[in-house]
Amino acid sequence: MWWPGTLIGAGAGFAIASIPGAMLGALLGQALDRRLNLQSWAQVRERLGGRPALRNDELLFVLLGRLAKSDGRVVDGHIQQARQEMRALDLSEAAQRRAIAAFNRGKSGNDRLRGYLRRLSTQPHAAEGVLRACWRMVWADGRAGVGERELIARWGKWLGWTRQQVQALATDYEPQKLSPPNSGVTYQEAMRLLGVSATSEPSQIKRAYRRLLSRHHPDKIAGSGATPVQVREATDKTRELHNAYRLIRERRDFR
């Protein structure tokens, strides 16, 4: 729906020349909406502020960038998680460049995101994918601070989710849930799961982990038209990979 410029044009036209002016102003405003791709007042404010409006494929990485910076410092785990999200989405080179720029833009915390998320709320699957990606980013450094939780809860509200629904997603990615103390997974089993050996270099282990994670990423599976059961299986597989990688990393003492 094209409407911010249309409403502005109609209002200005009516003030100048009553109904005929409103009709002409609305036509001119609609042309402006289409030319500048204006679909919300948030985009109008950003245009007036000199910041380009967000594309739909950039919104996720703005959110991830803000989460990564929310506790004051972006760590390597945050960067690696952002790259993993790009690989899982199978972005083109141009799209990857936009994603990196959006991630850096998100770190500034200057974007007004409510309007974008309100529009995304009409796409339930996409909204859930965004929230899941946000929780993965939060847990990338092994902990979830109060500020990060509040950000996701606020974004979830704009997406039409309750606080309880948003929090329920966190358990799928919380380290304690991913690696229960009595899981029984051994070091040898973890290496077999990742397809590595005791002599593999840390860089080889990381590549194997990321390759498998990309292959079994639940968002990627869901995007290919998988059934809910298949998505659930992919989520379980992702947990196993997280668990195995963390066990090997702790045993071999590398990050």
PDB file of C-alpha atoms in Angstrom:
ATOM      1  CA  MET A   1       0.000   0.000   0.000  1.00  0.00           C
ATOM      2  CA  TRP A   2       1.373   3.382  -1.046  1.00  0.00           C
ATOM      3  CA  TRP A   3       0.141   6.098   1.256  1.00  0.00           C
ATOM      4  CA  PRO A   4       2.422   8.522   3.210  1.00  0.00           C
ATOM      5  CA  GLY A   5       3.106  10.842   0.300  1.00  0.00           C
ATOM      6  CA  THR A   6      -0.432  10.346  -0.958  1.00  0.00           C
ATOM      7  CA  LEU A   7      -1.913  11.616   2.304  1.00  0.00           C
ATOM      8  CA  ILE A   8       0.501  14.521   2.508  1.00  0.00           C
ATOM      9  CA  GLY A   9      -0.240  15.502  -1.089  1.00  0.00           C
ATOM     10  CA  ALA A  10      -3.995  15.228  -0.612  1.00  0.00           C
ATOM     11  CA  GLY A  11      -3.887  17.333   2.552  1.00  0.00           C
ATOM     12  CA  ALA A  12      -1.720  20.028   0.987  1.00  0.00           C
ATOM     13  CA  GLY A  13      -3.831  20.062  -2.169  1.00  0.00           C
ATOM     14  CA  PHE A  14      -7.060  20.403  -0.209  1.00  0.00           C
ATOM     15  CA  ALA A  15      -5.640  23.333   1.756  1.00  0.00           C
ATOM     16  CA  ILE A  16      -4.734  25.088  -1.496  1.00  0.00           C
ATOM     17  CA  ALA A  17      -7.618  24.242  -3.838  1.00  0.00           C
ATOM     18  CA  SER A  18     -10.257  22.247  -1.969  1.00  0.00           C
ATOM     19  CA  ILE A  19     -11.380  18.908  -3.494  1.00  0.00           C
ATOM     20  CA  PRO A  20      -9.791  19.331  -6.965  1.00  0.00           C
ATOM     21  CA  GLY A  21      -6.505  20.244  -5.286  1.00  0.00           C
ATOM     22  CA  ALA A  22      -6.768  17.223  -2.976  1.00  0.00           C
ATOM     23  CA  MET A  23      -7.243  14.897  -5.955  1.00  0.00           C
ATOM     24  CA  LEU A  24      -4.259  16.351  -7.814  1.00  0.00           C
ATOM     25  CA  GLY A  25      -2.143  16.343  -4.664  1.00  0.00           C
ATOM     26  CA  ALA A  26      -3.006  12.704  -3.978  1.00  0.00           C
ATOM     27  CA  LEU A  27      -1.911  11.714  -7.486  1.00  0.00           C
ATOM     28  CA  LEU A  28       1.365  13.562  -7.126  1.00  0.00           C
ATOM     29  CA  GLY A  29       1.886  12.106  -3.647  1.00  0.00           C
ATOM     30  CA  GLN A  30       1.258   8.579  -4.877  1.00  0.00           C
ATOM     31  CA  ALA A  31       3.863   9.065  -7.600  1.00  0.00           C
ATOM     32  CA  LEU A  32       6.317  10.185  -4.913  1.00  0.00           C
ATOM     33  CA  ASP A  33       5.469   7.138  -2.766  1.00  0.00           C
ATOM     34  CA  ARG A  34       6.227   4.817  -5.649  1.00  0.00           C
ATOM     35  CA  ARG A  35       9.417   6.584  -6.685  1.00  0.00           C
ATOM     36  CA  LEU A  36      10.875   6.635  -3.160  1.00  0.00           C
ATOM     37  CA  ASN A  37       9.327   3.300  -2.110  1.00  0.00           C
ATOM     38  CA  LEU A  38       7.620   4.937   0.868  1.00  0.00           C
ATOM     39  CA  GLN A  39       5.286   2.605   2.754  1.00  0.00           C
ATOM     40  CA  SER A  40       5.256   4.012   6.295  1.00  0.00           C
ATOM     41  CA  TRP A  41       5.718   7.190   8.311  1.00  0.00           C
ATOM     42  CA  ALA A  42       8.909   5.689   9.747  1.00  0.00           C
ATOM     43  CA  GLN A  43      10.390   5.662   6.259  1.00  0.00           C
ATOM     44  CA  VAL A  44       9.325   9.264   5.727  1.00  0.00           C
ATOM     45  CA  ARG A  45      11.065  10.299   8.965  1.00  0.00           C
ATOM     46  CA  GLU A  46      14.218   8.466   7.934  1.00  0.00           C
ATOM     47  CA  ARG A  47      14.191  10.118   4.515  1.00  0.00           C
ATOM     48  CA  LEU A  48      13.872  13.525   6.132  1.00  0.00           C
ATOM     49  CA  GLY A  49      16.689  12.614   8.521  1.00  0.00           C
ATOM     50  CA  GLY A  50      19.021  11.686   5.691  1.00  0.00           C
ATOM     51  CA  ARG A  51      19.106   7.928   6.408  1.00  0.00           C
ATOM     52  CA  PRO A  52      18.003   5.533   3.646  1.00  0.00           C
ATOM     53  CA  ALA A  53      14.914   3.466   4.385  1.00  0.00           C
ATOM     54  CA  LEU A  54      15.498  -0.184   5.224  1.00  0.00           C
ATOM     55  CA  ARG A  55      14.860  -2.892   2.688  1.00  0.00           C
ATOM     56  CA  ASN A  56      13.116  -5.988   3.973  1.00  0.00           C
ATOM     57  CA  ASP A  57      16.263  -8.087   3.571  1.00  0.00           C
ATOM     58  CA  GLU A  58      18.258  -5.598   5.658  1.00  0.00           C
ATOM     59  CA  LEU A  59      15.924  -5.347   8.639  1.00  0.00           C
ATOM     60  CA  LEU A  60      17.078  -8.623  10.199  1.00  0.00           C
ATOM     61  CA  PHE A  61      20.715  -7.569  10.228  1.00  0.00           C
ATOM     62  CA  VAL A  62      19.924  -4.157  11.679  1.00  0.00           C
ATOM     63  CA  LEU A  63      18.231  -5.989  14.551  1.00  0.00           C
ATOM     64  CA  LEU A  64      21.184  -8.345  14.954  1.00  0.00           C
ATOM     65  CA  GLY A  65      23.635  -5.457  14.945  1.00  0.00           C
ATOM     66  CA  ARG A  66      21.697  -3.645  17.653  1.00  0.00           C
ATOM     67  CA  LEU A  67      21.609  -6.771  19.810  1.00  0.00           C
ATOM     68  CA  ALA A  68      25.329  -7.381  19.350  1.00  0.00           C
ATOM     69  CA  LYS A  69      26.129  -3.842  20.488  1.00  0.00           C
ATOM     70  CA  SER A  70      23.467  -3.638  23.205  1.00  0.00           C
ATOM     71  CA  ASP A  71      25.835  -4.526  26.057  1.00  0.00           C
ATOM     72  CA  GLY A  72      28.498  -2.147  24.777  1.00  0.00           C
ATOM     73  CA  ARG A  73      30.890  -4.466  22.952  1.00  0.00           C
ATOM     74  CA  VAL A  74      30.636  -6.632  19.837  1.00  0.00           C
ATOM     75  CA  VAL A  75      32.630  -9.840  20.283  1.00  0.00           C
ATOM     76  CA  ASP A  76      33.852 -12.370  17.741  1.00  0.00           C
ATOM     77  CA  GLY A  77      30.927 -14.668  18.540  1.00  0.00           C
ATOM     78  CA  HIS A  78      28.518 -11.969  17.377  1.00  0.00           C
ATOM     79  CA  ILE A  79      30.399 -11.517  14.104  1.00  0.00           C
ATOM     80  CA  GLN A  80      30.501 -15.257  13.491  1.00  0.00           C
ATOM     81  CA  GLN A  81      26.791 -15.576  14.199  1.00  0.00           C
ATOM     82  CA  ALA A  82      25.967 -12.795  11.731  1.00  0.00           C
ATOM     83  CA  ARG A  83      28.034 -14.582   9.089  1.00  0.00           C
ATOM     84  CA  GLN A  84      26.257 -17.817   9.887  1.00  0.00           C
ATOM     85  CA  GLU A  85      22.888 -16.147   9.354  1.00  0.00           C
ATOM     86  CA  MET A  86      24.084 -14.874   5.970  1.00  0.00           C
ATOM     87  CA  ARG A  87      25.214 -18.352   4.950  1.00  0.00           C
ATOM     88  CA  ALA A  88      21.970 -19.915   6.147  1.00  0.00           C
ATOM     89  CA  LEU A  89      19.975 -17.459   4.028  1.00  0.00           C
ATOM     90  CA  ASP A  90      22.235 -18.183   1.032  1.00  0.00           C
ATOM     91  CA  LEU A  91      22.649 -14.485   0.271  1.00  0.00           C
ATOM     92  CA  SER A  92      24.244 -13.284  -2.947  1.00  0.00           C
ATOM     93  CA  GLU A  93      27.430 -11.210  -2.771  1.00  0.00           C
ATOM     94  CA  ALA A  94      25.454  -7.998  -3.198  1.00  0.00           C
ATOM     95  CA  ALA A  95      22.982  -9.062  -0.518  1.00  0.00           C
ATOM     96  CA  GLN A  96      25.846  -9.962   1.810  1.00  0.00           C
ATOM     97  CA  ARG A  97      27.302  -6.475   1.400  1.00  0.00           C
ATOM     98  CA  ARG A  98      23.923  -4.973   2.248  1.00  0.00           C
ATOM     99  CA  ALA A  99      23.640  -7.288   5.261  1.00  0.00           C
ATOM    100  CA  ILE A 100      27.070  -6.246   6.572  1.00  0.00           C
ATOM    101  CA  ALA A 101      26.200  -2.576   6.116  1.00  0.00           C
ATOM    102  CA  ALA A 102      22.857  -3.146   7.873  1.00  0.00           C
ATOM    103  CA  PHE A 103      24.586  -4.944  10.774  1.00  0.00           C
ATOM    104  CA  ASN A 104      26.959  -2.004  11.220  1.00  0.00           C
ATOM    105  CA  ARG A 105      24.041   0.411  10.880  1.00  0.00           C
ATOM    106  CA  GLY A 106      22.185  -1.488  13.602  1.00  0.00           C
ATOM    107  CA  LYS A 107      25.078  -1.021  16.019  1.00  0.00           C
ATOM    108  CA  SER A 108      24.451   2.724  15.986  1.00  0.00           C
ATOM    109  CA  GLY A 109      20.946   2.224  17.396  1.00  0.00           C
ATOM    110  CA  ASN A 110      19.559   5.183  15.439  1.00  0.00           C
ATOM    111  CA  ASP A 111      16.880   3.431  13.387  1.00  0.00           C
ATOM    112  CA  ARG A 112      13.208   3.567  14.305  1.00  0.00           C
ATOM    113  CA  LEU A 113      12.135  -0.043  13.870  1.00  0.00           C
ATOM    114  CA  ARG A 114       8.524  -0.109  15.036  1.00  0.00           C
ATOM    115  CA  GLY A 115       6.990   0.603  11.637  1.00  0.00           C
ATOM    116  CA  TYR A 116       9.086  -2.028   9.895  1.00  0.00           C
ATOM    117  CA  LEU A 117       8.227  -4.678  12.470  1.00  0.00           C
ATOM    118  CA  ARG A 118       4.540  -3.773  12.416  1.00  0.00           C
ATOM    119  CA  ARG A 119       4.506  -4.484   8.681  1.00  0.00           C
ATOM    120  CA  LEU A 120       6.396  -7.741   9.176  1.00  0.00           C
ATOM    121  CA  SER A 121       3.766  -8.873  11.700  1.00  0.00           C
ATOM    122  CA  THR A 122       1.505  -9.709   8.741  1.00  0.00           C
ATOM    123  CA  GLN A 123       3.976 -12.478   7.797  1.00  0.00           C
ATOM    124  CA  PRO A 124       3.922 -14.895  10.781  1.00  0.00           C
ATOM    125  CA  HIS A 125       6.610 -17.248   9.490  1.00  0.00           C
ATOM    126  CA  ALA A 126       8.995 -14.400   8.679  1.00  0.00           C
ATOM    127  CA  ALA A 127       8.309 -12.806  12.071  1.00  0.00           C
ATOM    128  CA  GLU A 128       9.153 -16.035  13.890  1.00  0.00           C
ATOM    129  CA  GLY A 129      12.324 -16.423  11.830  1.00  0.00           C
ATOM    130  CA  VAL A 130      13.455 -12.940  12.849  1.00  0.00           C
ATOM    131  CA  LEU A 131      12.838 -13.610  16.542  1.00  0.00           C
ATOM    132  CA  ARG A 132      14.682 -16.933  16.394  1.00  0.00           C
ATOM    133  CA  ALA A 133      17.651 -15.272  14.699  1.00  0.00           C
ATOM    134  CA  CYS A 134      17.647 -12.603  17.411  1.00  0.00           C
ATOM    135  CA  TRP A 135      17.855 -15.233  20.154  1.00  0.00           C
ATOM    136  CA  ARG A 136      20.691 -16.964  18.343  1.00  0.00           C
ATOM    137  CA  MET A 137      22.566 -13.669  18.282  1.00  0.00           C
ATOM    138  CA  VAL A 138      21.890 -13.050  21.981  1.00  0.00           C
ATOM    139  CA  TRP A 139      23.322 -16.432  22.958  1.00  0.00           C
ATOM    140  CA  ALA A 140      26.337 -16.065  20.628  1.00  0.00           C
ATOM    141  CA  ASP A 141      28.421 -14.807  23.566  1.00  0.00           C
ATOM    142  CA  GLY A 142      26.977 -17.408  25.954  1.00  0.00           C
ATOM    143  CA  ARG A 143      24.688 -15.137  27.958  1.00  0.00           C
ATOM    144  CA  ALA A 144      21.547 -13.039  27.631  1.00  0.00           C
ATOM    145  CA  GLY A 145      21.509  -9.735  29.481  1.00  0.00           C
ATOM    146  CA  VAL A 146      18.437  -7.913  30.717  1.00  0.00           C
ATOM    147  CA  GLY A 147      18.804  -5.245  28.028  1.00  0.00           C
ATOM    148  CA  GLU A 148      18.944  -7.824  25.254  1.00  0.00           C
ATOM    149  CA  ARG A 149      15.896  -9.638  26.579  1.00  0.00           C
ATOM    150  CA  GLU A 150      13.955  -6.383  26.797  1.00  0.00           C
ATOM    151  CA  LEU A 151      14.853  -5.465  23.235  1.00  0.00           C
ATOM    152  CA  ILE A 152      13.591  -8.772  21.885  1.00  0.00           C
ATOM    153  CA  ALA A 153      10.439  -8.570  24.012  1.00  0.00           C
ATOM    154  CA  ARG A 154       9.728  -5.081  22.639  1.00  0.00           C
ATOM    155  CA  TRP A 155      10.327  -6.176  19.058  1.00  0.00           C
ATOM    156  CA  GLY A 156       8.157  -9.224  19.646  1.00  0.00           C
ATOM    157  CA  LYS A 157       5.324  -6.993  20.846  1.00  0.00           C
ATOM    158  CA  TRP A 158       5.536  -4.967  17.630  1.00  0.00           C
ATOM    159  CA  LEU A 159       5.427  -8.264  15.717  1.00  0.00           C
ATOM    160  CA  GLY A 160       2.241  -9.226  17.544  1.00  0.00           C
ATOM    161  CA  TRP A 161       3.791 -11.733  19.973  1.00  0.00           C
ATOM    162  CA  THR A 162       3.263 -11.856  23.724  1.00  0.00           C
ATOM    163  CA  ARG A 163       6.234 -11.653  26.072  1.00  0.00           C
ATOM    164  CA  GLN A 164       5.649 -15.298  27.056  1.00  0.00           C
ATOM    165  CA  GLN A 165       5.696 -16.435  23.423  1.00  0.00           C
ATOM    166  CA  VAL A 166       8.915 -14.553  22.757  1.00  0.00           C
ATOM    167  CA  GLN A 167      10.577 -15.949  25.868  1.00  0.00           C
ATOM    168  CA  ALA A 168       9.539 -19.495  24.949  1.00  0.00           C
ATOM    169  CA  LEU A 169      11.685 -19.291  21.819  1.00  0.00           C
ATOM    170  CA  ALA A 170      14.769 -18.530  23.906  1.00  0.00           C
ATOM    171  CA  THR A 171      14.848 -22.040  25.338  1.00  0.00           C
ATOM    172  CA  ASP A 172      15.638 -23.467  21.898  1.00  0.00           C
ATOM    173  CA  TYR A 173      18.981 -21.660  21.898  1.00  0.00           C
ATOM    174  CA  GLU A 174      19.894 -21.261  25.568  1.00  0.00           C
ATOM    175  CA  PRO A 175      23.258 -22.990  26.189  1.00  0.00           C
ATOM    176  CA  GLN A 176      22.002 -24.857  29.260  1.00  0.00           C
ATOM    177  CA  LYS A 177      19.134 -26.243  27.209  1.00  0.00           C
ATOM    178  CA  LEU A 178      21.384 -27.112  24.292  1.00  0.00           C
ATOM    179  CA  SER A 179      23.773 -29.061  26.480  1.00  0.00           C
ATOM    180  CA  PRO A 180      22.080 -30.721  29.461  1.00  0.00           C
ATOM    181  CA  PRO A 181      24.550 -32.052  32.042  1.00  0.00           C
ATOM    182  CA  ASN A 182      23.315 -35.621  31.666  1.00  0.00           C
ATOM    183  CA  SER A 183      23.082 -35.693  27.895  1.00  0.00           C
ATOM    184  CA  GLY A 184      25.636 -38.521  27.740  1.00  0.00           C
ATOM    185  CA  VAL A 185      27.386 -37.112  24.663  1.00  0.00           C
ATOM    186  CA  THR A 186      31.048 -38.086  24.700  1.00  0.00           C
ATOM    187  CA  TYR A 187      34.014 -36.376  23.113  1.00  0.00           C
ATOM    188  CA  GLN A 188      34.330 -39.182  20.563  1.00  0.00           C
ATOM    189  CA  GLU A 189      30.642 -38.935  19.665  1.00  0.00           C
ATOM    190  CA  ALA A 190      30.941 -35.170  19.266  1.00  0.00           C
ATOM    191  CA  MET A 191      33.851 -35.596  16.840  1.00  0.00           C
ATOM    192  CA  ARG A 192      31.926 -38.188  14.822  1.00  0.00           C
ATOM    193  CA  LEU A 193      28.924 -35.867  14.634  1.00  0.00           C
ATOM    194  CA  LEU A 194      31.055 -33.057  13.184  1.00  0.00           C
ATOM    195  CA  GLY A 195      33.086 -35.420  11.018  1.00  0.00           C
ATOM    196  CA  VAL A 196      36.442 -34.406  12.530  1.00  0.00           C
ATOM    197  CA  SER A 197      39.212 -36.203  14.379  1.00  0.00           C
ATOM    198  CA  ALA A 198      41.408 -35.595  17.415  1.00  0.00           C
ATOM    199  CA  THR A 199      44.145 -34.297  15.093  1.00  0.00           C
ATOM    200  CA  SER A 200      41.929 -31.808  13.238  1.00  0.00           C
ATOM    201  CA  GLU A 201      43.027 -28.192  13.494  1.00  0.00           C
ATOM    202  CA  PRO A 202      40.633 -25.724  15.193  1.00  0.00           C
ATOM    203  CA  SER A 203      40.085 -24.003  11.839  1.00  0.00           C
ATOM    204  CA  GLN A 204      39.011 -27.336  10.298  1.00  0.00           C
ATOM    205  CA  ILE A 205      36.631 -28.007  13.174  1.00  0.00           C
ATOM    206  CA  LYS A 206      35.090 -24.556  12.836  1.00  0.00           C
ATOM    207  CA  ARG A 207      34.578 -25.022   9.079  1.00  0.00           C
ATOM    208  CA  ALA A 208      32.976 -28.433   9.584  1.00  0.00           C
ATOM    209  CA  TYR A 209      30.655 -27.059  12.263  1.00  0.00           C
ATOM    210  CA  ARG A 210      29.574 -24.073  10.181  1.00  0.00           C
ATOM    211  CA  ARG A 211      29.033 -26.202   7.072  1.00  0.00           C
ATOM    212  CA  LEU A 212      26.801 -28.653   8.946  1.00  0.00           C
ATOM    213  CA  LEU A 213      24.981 -25.857  10.757  1.00  0.00           C
ATOM    214  CA  SER A 214      24.217 -24.173   7.452  1.00  0.00           C
ATOM    215  CA  ARG A 215      22.949 -27.445   5.969  1.00  0.00           C
ATOM    216  CA  HIS A 216      20.615 -28.181   8.881  1.00  0.00           C
ATOM    217  CA  HIS A 217      19.613 -24.626   9.817  1.00  0.00           C
ATOM    218  CA  PRO A 218      15.857 -24.722  10.660  1.00  0.00           C
ATOM    219  CA  ASP A 219      15.151 -21.382   8.970  1.00  0.00           C
ATOM    220  CA  LYS A 220      16.745 -22.619   5.749  1.00  0.00           C
ATOM    221  CA  ILE A 221      14.787 -25.873   5.950  1.00  0.00           C
ATOM    222  CA  ALA A 222      11.548 -23.989   6.581  1.00  0.00           C
ATOM    223  CA  GLY A 223      12.240 -21.664   3.663  1.00  0.00           C
ATOM    224  CA  SER A 224      12.471 -24.632   1.298  1.00  0.00           C
ATOM    225  CA  GLY A 225       8.900 -25.693   2.093  1.00  0.00           C
ATOM    226  CA  ALA A 226       9.624 -28.338   4.717  1.00  0.00           C
ATOM    227  CA  THR A 227       6.889 -29.709   6.970  1.00  0.00           C
ATOM    228  CA  PRO A 228       6.685 -28.716  10.664  1.00  0.00           C
ATOM    229  CA  VAL A 229       8.066 -32.144  11.585  1.00  0.00           C
ATOM    230  CA  GLN A 230      11.089 -31.630   9.331  1.00  0.00           C
ATOM    231  CA  VAL A 231      11.679 -28.168  10.819  1.00  0.00           C
ATOM    232  CA  ARG A 232      11.529 -29.667  14.308  1.00  0.00           C
ATOM    233  CA  GLU A 233      14.035 -32.345  13.297  1.00  0.00           C
ATOM    234  CA  ALA A 234      16.335 -29.669  11.876  1.00  0.00           C
ATOM    235  CA  THR A 235      16.078 -27.731  15.144  1.00  0.00           C
ATOM    236  CA  ASP A 236      17.018 -30.861  17.106  1.00  0.00           C
ATOM    237  CA  LYS A 237      19.939 -31.498  14.776  1.00  0.00           C
ATOM    238  CA  THR A 238      21.110 -27.915  15.262  1.00  0.00           C
ATOM    239  CA  ARG A 239      21.061 -28.432  19.019  1.00  0.00           C
ATOM    240  CA  GLU A 240      23.187 -31.555  18.646  1.00  0.00           C
ATOM    241  CA  LEU A 241      25.697 -29.644  16.526  1.00  0.00           C
ATOM    242  CA  HIS A 242      25.873 -26.795  19.036  1.00  0.00           C
ATOM    243  CA  ASN A 243      26.370 -29.298  21.834  1.00  0.00           C
ATOM    244  CA  ALA A 244      29.085 -31.226  20.002  1.00  0.00           C
ATOM    245  CA  TYR A 245      30.972 -28.123  18.926  1.00  0.00           C
ATOM    246  CA  ARG A 246      30.963 -26.628  22.399  1.00  0.00           C
ATOM    247  CA  LEU A 247      32.201 -29.886  23.920  1.00  0.00           C
ATOM    248  CA  ILE A 248      35.083 -30.120  21.439  1.00  0.00           C
ATOM    249  CA  ARG A 249      35.924 -26.444  21.824  1.00  0.00           C
ATOM    250  CA  GLU A 250      36.066 -26.762  25.610  1.00  0.00           C
ATOM    251  CA  ARG A 251      38.153 -29.917  25.423  1.00  0.00           C
ATOM    252  CA  ARG A 252      40.581 -28.442  22.883  1.00  0.00           C
ATOM    253  CA  ASP A 253      40.522 -24.989  24.552  1.00  0.00           C
ATOM    254  CA  PHE A 254      39.893 -22.721  21.556  1.00  0.00           C
ATOM    255  CA  ARG A 255      37.252 -20.127  20.713  1.00  0.00           C
TER     256      ARG A 255
END
